[in-house]
Structures are given as C-alpha cells and as structure tokens.
Short mmCIF file of C-alpha atoms in Angstrom, two decimals:
data_model
loop_
_atom_site.label_atom_id
_atom_site.label_comp_id
_atom_site.label_asym_id
_atom_site.label_seq_id
_atom_site.Cartn_x
_atom_site.Cartn_y
_atom_site.Cartn_z
CA ARG A 1 30.43 -50.07 -229.75
CA LEU A 2 27.46 -48.08 -231.09
CA VAL A 3 28.12 -44.34 -230.81
CA ASP A 4 26.55 -41.20 -232.27
CA VAL A 5 29.93 -39.63 -233.10
CA THR A 6 28.54 -37.09 -235.57
CA GLY A 7 25.70 -35.78 -233.37
CA ASP A 8 23.02 -36.49 -235.99
CA GLY A 9 21.03 -38.84 -233.74
CA ASP A 10 22.04 -41.91 -235.75
CA PRO A 11 24.37 -44.24 -233.80
CA LYS A 12 27.08 -45.95 -235.83
CA LEU A 13 29.32 -48.92 -235.08
CA LEU A 14 32.81 -47.85 -234.06
CA VAL A 15 35.60 -50.43 -234.39
CA ALA A 16 39.29 -50.09 -233.50
CA ASP A 17 41.29 -53.01 -234.89
CA GLN A 18 44.79 -54.49 -234.69
CA ASN A 19 45.67 -52.93 -238.07
CA ARG A 20 45.77 -49.51 -236.35
CA LYS A 21 42.52 -48.38 -237.95
CA LEU A 22 39.47 -46.72 -236.42
CA ARG A 23 36.49 -47.65 -238.60
CA LEU A 24 32.96 -46.27 -238.54
CA TYR A 25 30.09 -48.35 -239.97
CA LYS A 26 26.47 -47.48 -240.65
CA GLY A 27 24.64 -50.75 -241.12
CA MET A 28 26.92 -52.91 -243.28
CA ASN A 29 28.56 -49.93 -245.01
CA LEU A 30 31.92 -48.42 -244.09
CA VAL A 31 31.35 -44.69 -243.48
CA SER A 32 34.90 -43.63 -242.64
CA GLU A 33 38.30 -45.00 -241.71
CA HIS A 34 40.96 -43.23 -239.67
CA ALA A 35 44.58 -44.21 -238.98
CA LEU A 36 45.64 -44.70 -235.36
CA LEU A 37 49.14 -44.00 -234.07
CA ASP A 38 49.48 -47.33 -232.25
CA THR A 39 47.68 -50.66 -231.80
CA PRO A 40 44.50 -50.03 -229.77
CA SER A 41 43.53 -52.05 -226.71
CA ALA A 42 40.24 -50.29 -225.79
CA ILE A 43 37.87 -47.53 -226.87
CA CYS A 44 35.37 -45.52 -224.86
CA ALA A 45 32.92 -42.80 -225.87
CA PHE A 46 32.24 -40.08 -223.30
CA TYR A 47 30.62 -36.67 -223.03
CA GLU A 48 32.77 -33.86 -221.71
CA GLU A 49 31.56 -31.62 -218.94
CA SER A 50 31.14 -28.28 -220.65
CA LYS A 51 28.61 -25.51 -220.93
CA SER A 52 28.12 -25.98 -224.67
CA SER A 53 24.89 -27.58 -225.86
CA SER A 54 26.76 -29.86 -228.27
CA ARG A 55 26.04 -33.50 -227.49
CA VAL A 56 28.76 -34.99 -229.69
CA PRO A 57 30.83 -37.47 -227.67
CA SER A 58 34.59 -37.58 -227.56
CA LEU A 59 36.42 -40.87 -227.98
CA ALA A 60 39.19 -42.22 -225.80
CA VAL A 61 41.41 -44.81 -227.48
CA ALA A 62 43.89 -46.68 -225.28
CA CYS A 63 47.13 -47.60 -227.08
CA GLY A 64 50.05 -48.89 -225.02
CA GLN A 65 50.93 -46.30 -222.38
CA PHE A 66 48.88 -43.58 -224.10
CA ILE A 67 45.25 -42.56 -224.21
CA PHE A 68 44.36 -40.62 -227.34
CA ILE A 69 41.32 -38.34 -227.19
CA TYR A 70 39.44 -37.70 -230.43
CA LYS A 71 36.86 -34.95 -230.94
CA LYS A 72 34.64 -35.28 -234.02
CA LEU A 73 36.88 -38.18 -235.13
CA ARG A 74 39.99 -35.94 -235.20
CA PRO A 75 42.96 -36.27 -232.84
CA HIS A 76 42.65 -33.74 -230.02
CA TYR A 77 44.82 -34.76 -227.08
CA LYS A 78 47.38 -37.40 -226.05
CA PHE A 79 47.57 -38.41 -222.39
CA THR A 80 50.61 -40.38 -221.22
CA LEU A 81 49.98 -42.81 -218.38
CA PRO A 82 52.60 -42.79 -215.63
CA ALA A 83 54.84 -45.83 -215.38
CA PRO A 84 53.93 -48.17 -212.53
CA PRO A 85 56.44 -48.31 -209.65
CA VAL A 86 58.94 -51.16 -209.77
CA ASN A 87 58.87 -53.43 -206.72
CA GLU A 88 62.28 -54.73 -205.74
CA VAL A 89 62.17 -58.26 -204.45
#
C-alpha cells in the first residue's frame, strides 16, 4: 500500500509481513523497519478527524484479535476486538 506516512508529500510503499515486521520502502530502497507485536493480517492508512492541520495518516494494523494504531510509525493505541458469541447447537 502506498502511503505518505511522513507527511512530506512523497508516498512510500508500506509492507507488513509474516515475520512481524512493518517495512517502509521508497523506490527499491528500505527506508525503515519496525517490529510488530504479532503476525499482521491487514493494514489500513486513515486520517483522524481532528482540528489540527497535520495531514499525516495513522496506520491500523490488524493482528489476531487486536488492532494496533500507529501514529508517525510509533505505537499509539491497542484496540481489543470483542470475542464473537458462541452458538450452541
């Protein structure tokens, strides 16, 4: 996914892999690498609703029953998804 995570107007490729790494590429070059707490299943960049003029997106990384929110590529918040109800048959 191409995302301007630094707010400099230059989108970079963001990759979350099975080795629990969040990697940021500019062209063919690795810009940064960050450890994840669990194996990721999805990533999503989003802009928060706030009054600040900063247009740097936050990242949501889904890992198991958690969604980790990163701001400026640093862990910010951990959201725990509720367990689904068990249907008795």
